[in-house]
Amino acid sequence: MGFLTNLQDAWTFLQANLDQFVTLLTEHLTLVLVSEVLAILVAVPLGIVATRNDRAKAYILGAGNVAQTIPTLAVIALVFPLLGIGFLPALVGLFAYAVLPILTNTITGLEDVSEDTVEAARGMGMTDSEILRKIKLPLSLPVIFAGIRTSVVLNVGTAYLAFFIGGGGLGVWVIGGINLFQMEKVLAGAIPGALLAITMDSLFALVERKLGGEAGVNQQATTG
Amino acid sequence: MSTIEFDNATKVYDDGTVAIENLSFEVEEGTTTVLVGPSGCGKTTTMKLVNRLEDPTEGTVYFEGEDIETLDSIELRRSIGYVIQEIGLFDHMSVAENVATVPELKGWDAEDIDDRVDELLELMDLPPAEYRDQYPTELSGGQRQRVGVARALAADPDVLLMDEPFGALDPITRENLQDEFLDIQERIDTTILFVTHSIDEALKMGDKIAIFDVGELVRYDTPANILEDPGSEFVADFIGADRTLKQLQVTQVRDVMHRDVPATYDHLVEAVTNGSATGTDGALVPVEPSDSTQTALSRIIQAGAEAIPVVQDGRVVGIATEEAIREDTSDRRQSHEVA
């Protein structure tokens, strides 16, 4: 049985179960996007706080790094005893995992804004909050955005594991298919996910280039 | 009235470095005062005391008669123009947005801001139609520095602080910008505090020069007085061995020229009138009264002449002879040696 036959079987399987596919894909996307938005809302302000205070930075980065070191599956497993099963625990797990790339890039981006630029702004009479809003954030936007891009792509992959705590998503087909040796089901779940990750990545890369190009900022995007 | 006064100002940094010690001097309104000295002499720190990027550890700085520490630092900074060496342009903003920064902060009307931006870009020889919407990274070093100066002048500040504004430019661009800035300076009538490590730039730009040695002010006087009599070995060394040449640089032709042209030089005047002195090979190019005697002397030598006509608005107003220039320089030297 060749790989091509597998692909054909997967396509047939997908067409036969299109309704379920749409449901799973929607779940998958919802998990990714909601956890991502939450991660952005938390990571960017945390990053700002971290650049203002060295001690806060040590704690925040420490916590973020710990969250990232735990294997993805373990994050999901850790959430389980705390929040039980279902969509919400899966969301929390994914959120915890999505925060770090955005956080580190926010910190790097803000810290990379040149001292001269900041001093010029201060010398011209900008308050700290004006310096942050008008100078530091806009200048570090391309770097922060690179962090969001990394985080989203990782997140699309991680979301497959939501299946283990009943979070739904394309993992239902992939892991279910593995358990049942149904190769067409595995592929029908895995390939759209891979395509999704690639699409997201290219899309974000496009926006990122536009952000960087428009501002004429030659900062190296640090993709974590 | 003095706009800025340093009264026994001392600045010691947290790590114990003494940047300046018991500094006292006054900056007169409407003049350009240049702070000059080797690196680490405290000249930049002195300047930062004025816009309160640093506060003195001891002593007082007065701004228009008031103790600067009683003034709101944000308001104060918005009334002071600031240009730094690395320019510090905001790369994410267009040229127009950069120039508009302080007027925006001060809450001017959008229309007034637009007019002011155009006016300043015009002044800095950056045609608004072409440059308004460009981004700083698209500009050359000289153009960036012009935008930096335009931005500092935007809200019509009473005081302009310039920290090595032309330091990062190549020599030709630097000289052009210095000349242009001297022109602009006459038109804007702002008190300027200018920091540089180059004595040549100081002599060229300053009405008054404050020479710093490590942490202290060793000399505060006009360029001509300092060149005539350095007063100390440190200052003499700092000026360098070509003091006489520098003296030529700071002396204007108007100070040495004969206003009544002796009959022997009639042929020179004629050459100007009938247009043969226009600068082709070997011909004598007339100078203007505001040119330096150095320029005059170099043109005299170049053309193999003894004197050069001085022209203002197309009319001959006098003649500068090599002899007069020599005498002027040696007079100054002798007057000092006798004294």
XYZ file of C-alpha atoms in Angstrom:
563
model
C 0.000 0.000 0.000
C 1.770 3.142 -1.192
C 1.697 6.617 0.253
C -0.363 7.906 -2.687
C -3.068 5.355 -2.008
C -3.070 6.588 1.587
C -3.553 10.122 0.409
C -6.410 9.088 -1.833
C -8.046 7.186 1.001
C -7.617 10.216 3.267
C -9.285 12.451 0.673
C -12.187 10.002 0.324
C -12.476 9.819 4.132
C -12.473 13.603 4.393
C -15.202 13.966 1.796
C -17.332 11.323 3.413
C -16.987 13.025 6.826
C -16.982 16.626 5.749
C -19.442 17.744 8.417
C -17.327 16.326 11.204
C -14.183 17.784 9.604
C -15.665 21.276 9.618
C -16.630 20.890 13.279
C -13.145 19.662 14.252
C -11.397 22.341 12.212
C -13.572 25.025 13.794
C -12.756 23.686 17.261
C -9.076 23.588 16.397
C -9.062 27.128 15.067
C -11.093 28.426 18.001
C -8.644 26.840 20.451
C -5.666 28.333 18.625
C -7.076 31.799 18.088
C -8.704 32.292 21.494
C -5.645 31.065 23.396
C -3.445 33.187 21.142
C -5.443 36.366 21.712
C -5.398 35.728 25.467
C -1.662 35.089 25.319
C -1.088 38.376 23.482
C -3.252 40.259 25.969
C -1.230 38.851 28.857
C 2.275 38.615 27.379
C 2.612 42.128 25.932
C 1.704 43.986 29.161
C 3.840 41.519 31.150
C 6.729 42.188 28.792
C 6.306 45.925 29.328
C 6.297 45.476 33.111
C 9.390 43.274 32.823
C 11.376 45.962 30.981
C 10.568 48.473 33.716
C 11.820 46.432 36.613
C 14.719 43.986 36.617
C 13.348 41.877 39.466
C 9.955 41.572 37.834
C 11.751 40.599 34.648
C 13.621 37.775 36.373
C 10.386 36.379 37.812
C 8.355 36.788 34.650
C 10.966 35.261 32.350
C 11.586 32.474 34.880
C 7.903 31.573 34.978
C 7.647 31.778 31.201
C 10.666 29.539 30.712
C 9.337 26.941 33.133
C 6.030 26.882 31.274
C 7.926 26.320 28.038
C 10.243 23.589 29.379
C 7.408 21.345 30.495
C 6.563 19.025 27.612
C 3.398 20.062 25.854
C 1.625 16.900 26.789
C 2.544 17.470 30.441
C 1.048 20.961 30.358
C -2.180 19.465 29.144
C -1.933 16.724 31.767
C -1.212 19.250 34.522
C -4.304 21.256 33.675
C -6.462 18.148 33.819
C -6.519 17.632 37.636
C -7.057 21.362 38.127
C -9.778 22.091 35.615
C -11.073 18.692 34.548
C -11.771 17.972 30.905
C -13.264 19.890 28.027
C -12.678 23.018 25.991
C -11.671 25.353 28.847
C -8.816 23.243 30.267
C -7.468 22.732 26.743
C -7.608 26.468 26.227
C -5.702 27.138 29.449
C -3.014 24.631 28.510
C -2.534 26.120 25.065
C -2.537 29.619 26.503
C 0.252 28.739 28.950
C 2.288 27.431 26.075
C 1.657 30.362 23.741
C 2.758 33.079 26.181
C 6.542 32.664 26.214
C 7.492 33.432 22.596
C 5.438 36.615 22.705
C 6.797 37.545 26.120
C 10.467 37.103 25.223
C 10.059 38.965 21.953
C 8.210 41.817 23.641
C 11.070 42.170 26.110
C 13.754 41.885 23.415
C 11.907 44.289 21.130
C 11.478 46.952 23.796
C 15.032 46.598 25.049
C 16.448 46.799 21.515
C 15.021 50.266 20.922
C 18.144 52.410 20.789
C 19.070 54.393 23.895
C 19.714 57.440 21.730
C 16.197 57.376 20.363
C 14.746 57.088 23.849
C 16.973 59.865 25.149
C 16.012 62.103 22.251
C 12.352 61.475 23.085
C 12.903 62.174 26.770
C 14.935 65.296 26.009
C 12.100 66.580 23.837
C 9.728 66.375 26.758
C 7.886 63.077 26.370
C 6.576 61.477 29.544
C 7.393 57.814 30.239
C 4.018 56.703 28.959
C 4.369 58.802 25.807
C 7.792 57.278 25.192
C 6.251 53.817 25.532
C 3.208 54.494 23.343
C 4.748 56.690 20.678
C 8.294 55.396 20.473
C 9.072 52.063 22.088
C 5.982 50.038 21.171
C 5.799 51.133 17.519
C 9.532 50.539 17.081
C 9.402 47.079 18.650
C 6.208 46.040 16.860
C 7.981 43.969 14.168
C 9.842 41.990 16.838
C 6.732 41.496 18.972
C 4.868 40.385 15.880
C 7.587 37.842 15.081
C 6.977 36.390 18.550
C 3.248 36.154 17.877
C 3.965 34.388 14.588
C 6.171 31.780 16.275
C 3.612 31.317 18.983
C 0.709 30.778 16.551
C 2.584 28.206 14.495
C 3.573 26.280 17.625
C 0.030 26.580 18.849
C -1.491 24.984 15.744
C 0.638 21.904 16.446
C 0.089 21.874 20.179
C -3.677 22.085 19.746
C -3.686 18.474 18.444
C -3.044 17.394 22.046
C -6.269 19.054 23.224
C -7.894 15.770 22.294
C -6.415 14.125 25.413
C -8.508 16.262 27.730
C -11.570 16.367 25.554
C -10.831 19.716 23.985
C -11.730 18.523 20.494
C -9.919 19.721 17.403
C -8.185 17.857 14.598
C -6.383 15.736 17.201
C -9.589 13.726 17.472
C -8.961 12.232 14.035
C -5.185 11.968 14.284
C -4.990 10.282 17.668
C -8.207 8.343 17.141
C -6.823 7.177 13.787
C -3.534 6.069 15.322
C -5.343 4.057 17.968
C -7.459 2.319 15.348
C -4.688 2.002 12.727
C -6.866 4.027 10.376
C -4.179 5.725 8.326
C -6.667 7.674 6.154
C -8.164 9.211 9.295
C -4.713 10.198 10.645
C -3.782 11.891 7.410
C -7.173 13.575 6.970
C -6.526 15.189 10.368
C -2.798 15.849 10.069
C -2.479 17.310 6.580
C -5.014 20.138 7.030
C -3.229 21.036 10.274
C 0.136 21.193 8.542
C -1.385 23.319 5.788
C -2.973 25.527 8.418
C 0.394 26.060 10.144
C 2.111 26.871 6.859
C -0.664 29.260 5.812
C -0.590 31.043 9.160
C 3.183 31.335 8.981
C 3.199 32.821 5.477
C 0.341 35.152 6.306
C 2.077 36.450 9.405
C 5.392 36.684 7.557
C 3.668 38.914 5.044
C 2.236 41.222 7.686
C 5.574 41.200 9.482
C 7.450 42.286 6.380
C 4.909 45.029 5.844
C 5.296 46.230 9.421
C 9.066 46.190 9.191
C 9.166 47.700 5.726
C 6.730 50.479 6.442
C 8.574 51.658 9.468
C 11.891 51.133 7.757
C 13.055 49.399 10.877
C 16.054 47.207 10.272
C 15.690 45.312 13.480
C 16.444 41.613 13.366
C 13.296 39.742 14.153
C 14.136 37.216 16.802
C 11.955 34.280 16.174
C 12.168 32.256 19.347
C 19.846 88.942 31.035
C 21.382 85.596 31.091
C 19.149 82.797 29.909
C 21.057 80.033 31.619
C 23.249 80.364 34.657
C 25.307 77.676 36.347
C 25.992 78.511 39.956
C 28.550 76.259 41.630
C 27.040 73.225 39.946
C 28.565 69.862 40.825
C 27.490 66.538 39.393
C 28.658 63.275 40.913
C 27.243 60.115 39.355
C 26.024 57.194 41.444
C 29.208 55.255 40.760
C 31.258 58.083 42.278
C 32.475 59.616 39.011
C 32.743 63.366 39.351
C 31.516 64.736 36.029
C 31.737 68.434 36.874
C 32.814 70.290 39.974
C 31.833 73.784 41.147
C 30.936 74.980 37.701
C 29.863 78.620 37.431
C 29.169 80.558 34.248
C 26.389 82.390 32.469
C 25.087 81.886 28.968
C 23.969 85.178 27.454
C 20.660 85.408 25.694
C 20.722 85.117 21.916
C 24.331 83.943 21.707
C 25.867 80.666 20.686
C 28.008 79.276 23.462
C 30.168 76.310 22.615
C 31.259 73.859 25.300
C 34.451 72.217 24.141
C 36.950 69.832 25.691
C 38.372 66.313 25.519
C 36.059 63.320 26.022
C 34.962 62.833 29.588
C 35.491 66.475 30.521
C 31.868 66.926 31.571
C 30.667 69.082 28.683
C 27.750 66.818 27.795
C 26.781 66.476 31.447
C 26.798 70.265 31.717
C 24.409 70.460 28.807
C 22.102 67.813 30.221
C 21.737 69.868 33.380
C 19.887 72.423 31.273
C 17.066 70.138 30.128
C 17.198 68.186 33.365
C 18.213 64.870 31.846
C 20.603 65.185 34.804
C 20.160 67.159 37.997
C 23.144 68.666 39.823
C 24.177 66.946 43.052
C 25.149 70.330 44.458
C 24.705 73.902 43.320
C 21.989 75.412 41.189
C 21.178 75.921 37.537
C 18.980 78.906 36.697
C 16.784 79.050 33.610
C 15.573 82.562 32.862
C 16.232 83.491 36.442
C 14.454 80.558 38.049
C 15.987 77.587 39.834
C 15.608 74.858 37.269
C 14.656 72.243 39.842
C 11.499 74.185 40.704
C 10.350 73.942 37.063
C 8.324 71.051 35.666
C 10.864 68.965 33.756
C 8.426 67.940 31.003
C 7.310 71.531 30.334
C 10.904 72.720 30.500
C 12.079 70.160 27.933
C 9.264 71.072 25.559
C 10.501 74.667 25.569
C 14.092 73.627 24.809
C 15.198 72.260 21.439
C 17.472 69.222 21.626
C 19.754 67.777 18.948
C 22.052 64.853 19.686
C 24.912 63.342 17.736
C 23.179 60.095 16.872
C 20.275 62.327 15.895
C 17.756 59.990 17.530
C 15.245 60.367 14.741
C 12.186 58.187 15.160
C 12.562 55.646 12.366
C 8.903 54.630 12.449
C 7.723 58.156 11.748
C 7.926 60.128 8.507
C 10.094 63.232 8.289
C 7.007 65.424 8.812
C 5.903 63.426 11.854
C 9.382 63.647 13.341
C 9.508 67.410 12.950
C 5.982 67.689 14.363
C 6.858 65.833 17.577
C 7.047 68.704 20.059
C 4.211 70.781 18.538
C 2.076 67.609 18.782
C 3.062 67.140 22.422
C 2.163 70.759 23.050
C -1.219 70.240 21.406
C -0.971 72.653 18.487
C -3.689 72.690 15.809
C -3.064 70.273 12.945
C -3.006 73.135 10.448
C -0.461 75.165 12.393
C 1.706 72.069 12.714
C 1.572 71.426 8.959
C 2.544 75.013 8.179
C 5.368 74.945 10.698
C 6.726 71.653 9.342
C 6.797 73.027 5.791
C 8.431 76.239 6.964
C 11.195 74.352 8.791
C 11.865 71.847 6.013
C 12.122 74.816 3.678
C 14.562 76.480 6.097
C 16.685 73.332 6.282
C 16.785 73.070 2.493
C 14.660 69.932 2.375
C 11.798 70.755 -0.049
C 8.613 69.624 1.778
C 6.982 68.188 -1.348
C 9.854 65.749 -1.659
C 10.803 65.050 1.942
C 7.656 65.305 4.109
C 6.628 61.704 3.591
C 10.021 60.055 3.454
C 11.252 57.931 6.340
C 14.527 58.676 8.137
C 16.177 55.460 6.937
C 15.756 56.647 3.353
C 17.847 59.770 4.004
C 21.589 60.427 3.929
C 23.482 61.315 7.106
C 23.445 65.014 6.297
C 19.737 64.999 5.533
C 18.994 63.134 8.753
C 20.898 65.747 10.699
C 18.938 68.520 8.979
C 15.702 66.829 10.013
C 17.116 66.586 13.548
C 17.748 70.330 13.630
C 14.335 71.094 12.097
C 12.702 68.908 14.743
C 14.547 70.698 17.532
C 13.440 74.103 16.203
C 9.823 73.051 15.622
C 8.150 74.602 18.649
C 10.229 77.777 18.421
C 12.311 77.063 21.528
C 13.988 79.796 23.580
C 17.039 77.638 23.964
C 18.586 75.100 21.637
C 20.892 72.379 22.964
C 23.125 70.677 20.420
C 25.295 67.761 21.496
C 27.956 67.172 18.830
C 25.297 67.635 16.171
C 27.675 67.348 13.226
C 30.098 64.854 14.790
C 29.026 61.770 12.859
C 29.179 63.386 9.419
C 31.911 63.270 6.815
C 34.101 66.424 6.741
C 32.529 67.949 3.628
C 28.938 67.484 4.745
C 29.919 68.726 8.193
C 31.413 71.920 6.847
C 28.394 72.588 4.635
C 26.005 72.062 7.510
C 28.084 74.286 9.797
C 27.954 77.091 7.230
C 24.242 76.677 6.727
C 23.656 76.561 10.415
C 25.575 79.786 10.934
C 23.174 81.362 8.449
C 20.116 79.928 10.159
C 21.419 80.954 13.540
C 21.391 84.602 12.485
C 17.774 84.320 11.455
C 16.338 82.462 14.448
C 17.808 84.472 17.314
C 17.804 81.614 19.796
C 20.185 81.020 22.658
C 22.275 78.034 21.623
C 24.395 75.759 23.760
C 26.603 73.664 21.536
C 28.819 70.770 22.636
C 31.773 69.592 20.569
C 35.198 68.029 21.045
C 36.603 69.885 18.028
C 38.240 73.236 18.752
C 37.920 74.154 15.071
C 34.184 73.694 15.219
C 34.042 75.655 18.468
C 35.978 78.583 16.983
C 33.780 78.548 13.928
C 30.374 78.258 15.577
C 30.754 80.062 18.888
C 30.154 83.630 19.988
C 31.603 82.472 23.264
C 33.621 79.350 23.983
C 33.771 77.478 27.255
C 36.851 75.228 27.346
C 36.641 72.318 29.762
C 39.395 70.277 31.299
C 38.364 67.208 33.299
C 35.339 68.378 35.291
C 36.187 72.065 35.330
C 35.827 75.143 33.181
C 39.293 76.511 32.395
C 38.429 79.347 30.020
C 35.278 81.177 29.007
C 35.731 83.893 26.416
C 35.234 84.905 22.776
C 37.105 82.952 20.082
C 39.226 85.997 19.164
C 40.305 86.615 22.776
C 41.127 82.962 23.342
C 43.247 82.813 20.180
C 45.034 86.037 21.049
C 45.887 84.870 24.513
C 45.277 81.244 25.411
C 46.170 82.088 29.023
C 47.256 78.607 30.009
C 49.267 75.746 28.635
C 46.222 73.472 28.546
C 44.280 75.893 26.369
C 47.301 76.564 24.144
C 47.809 72.818 23.637
C 44.143 72.346 22.965
C 44.127 75.045 20.307
C 47.200 73.500 18.710
C 50.285 74.840 16.944
C 48.363 76.435 14.090
C 46.960 79.181 16.281
C 47.794 81.904 13.771
C 45.954 80.086 11.006
C 42.959 79.707 13.278
C 43.147 83.392 14.022
C 42.843 84.001 10.298
C 39.781 81.777 10.339
C 37.954 83.780 12.974
C 38.923 87.221 11.678
C 36.491 88.620 9.162
C 37.619 90.449 6.042
C 35.619 93.521 7.133
C 38.019 93.989 10.075
C 41.118 94.360 7.880
C 39.886 95.783 4.596
C 40.606 99.291 3.321
C 37.303 100.972 2.657
C 38.916 103.600 0.431
C 40.555 101.725 -2.364
C 44.082 103.067 -3.066
C 44.523 104.074 -6.696
C 47.117 101.352 -7.206
C 44.363 98.721 -6.985
C 41.966 100.348 -9.437
C 42.585 97.543 -11.927
C 41.168 95.036 -9.425
C 37.981 97.024 -9.007
C 37.691 97.282 -12.753
C 38.065 93.536 -13.130
C 35.073 93.032 -10.831
C 32.994 95.686 -12.571
C 33.546 94.332 -16.058
C 32.974 90.785 -14.882
C 36.342 89.169 -15.587
C 36.827 88.165 -11.937
C 34.354 85.308 -11.939
C 36.462 82.435 -10.766
C 37.980 80.855 -13.804
C 41.591 79.639 -13.658
C 44.045 82.078 -12.228
C 41.490 84.872 -11.885
C 41.061 86.540 -8.517
C 37.686 85.705 -6.976
C 36.420 88.575 -4.805
C 35.560 87.921 -1.133
C 32.641 89.186 0.923
C 33.062 91.229 4.130
C 31.802 88.269 6.199
C 34.353 85.844 4.719
C 37.355 84.919 6.841
C 40.774 86.435 6.269
C 41.906 82.853 5.713
C 39.702 82.636 2.618
C 40.978 86.007 1.441
C 44.628 85.088 1.949
C 44.263 81.746 0.228
C 42.650 83.377 -2.824
C 45.372 86.018 -2.911
C 48.071 83.355 -2.881
C 46.246 81.228 -5.420
C 45.959 84.081 -7.921
C 49.473 85.345 -7.254
C 48.073 88.760 -6.325
C 48.839 91.202 -3.505
C 45.283 92.175 -2.711
C 41.707 91.082 -3.226
C 38.572 93.151 -3.860
C 35.785 92.907 -1.282
C 32.344 92.734 -2.801
C 28.915 93.057 -1.242
C 25.705 92.753 -3.251
C 27.684 93.017 -6.500
C 29.394 96.279 -5.488
C 33.031 96.725 -4.507
C 33.100 97.956 -0.906
C 36.826 97.785 -0.254
C 40.063 95.993 -0.758
C 41.922 93.546 1.471
C 45.675 93.508 0.998
C 47.974 90.679 1.992
C 49.957 93.232 3.953
C 46.920 94.321 5.967
C 46.088 90.723 6.836
C 49.665 90.024 7.934
C 49.790 93.186 10.014
C 46.496 92.456 11.696
C 47.675 89.011 12.745
C 51.086 90.112 13.991
C 49.521 93.092 15.829
C 47.339 90.758 17.766
C 50.257 88.519 18.599
C 52.469 91.390 19.707
C 49.798 93.061 21.788
C 49.587 89.826 23.742
C 53.336 89.301 24.033
C 53.827 92.833 25.335
C 50.985 92.420 27.764
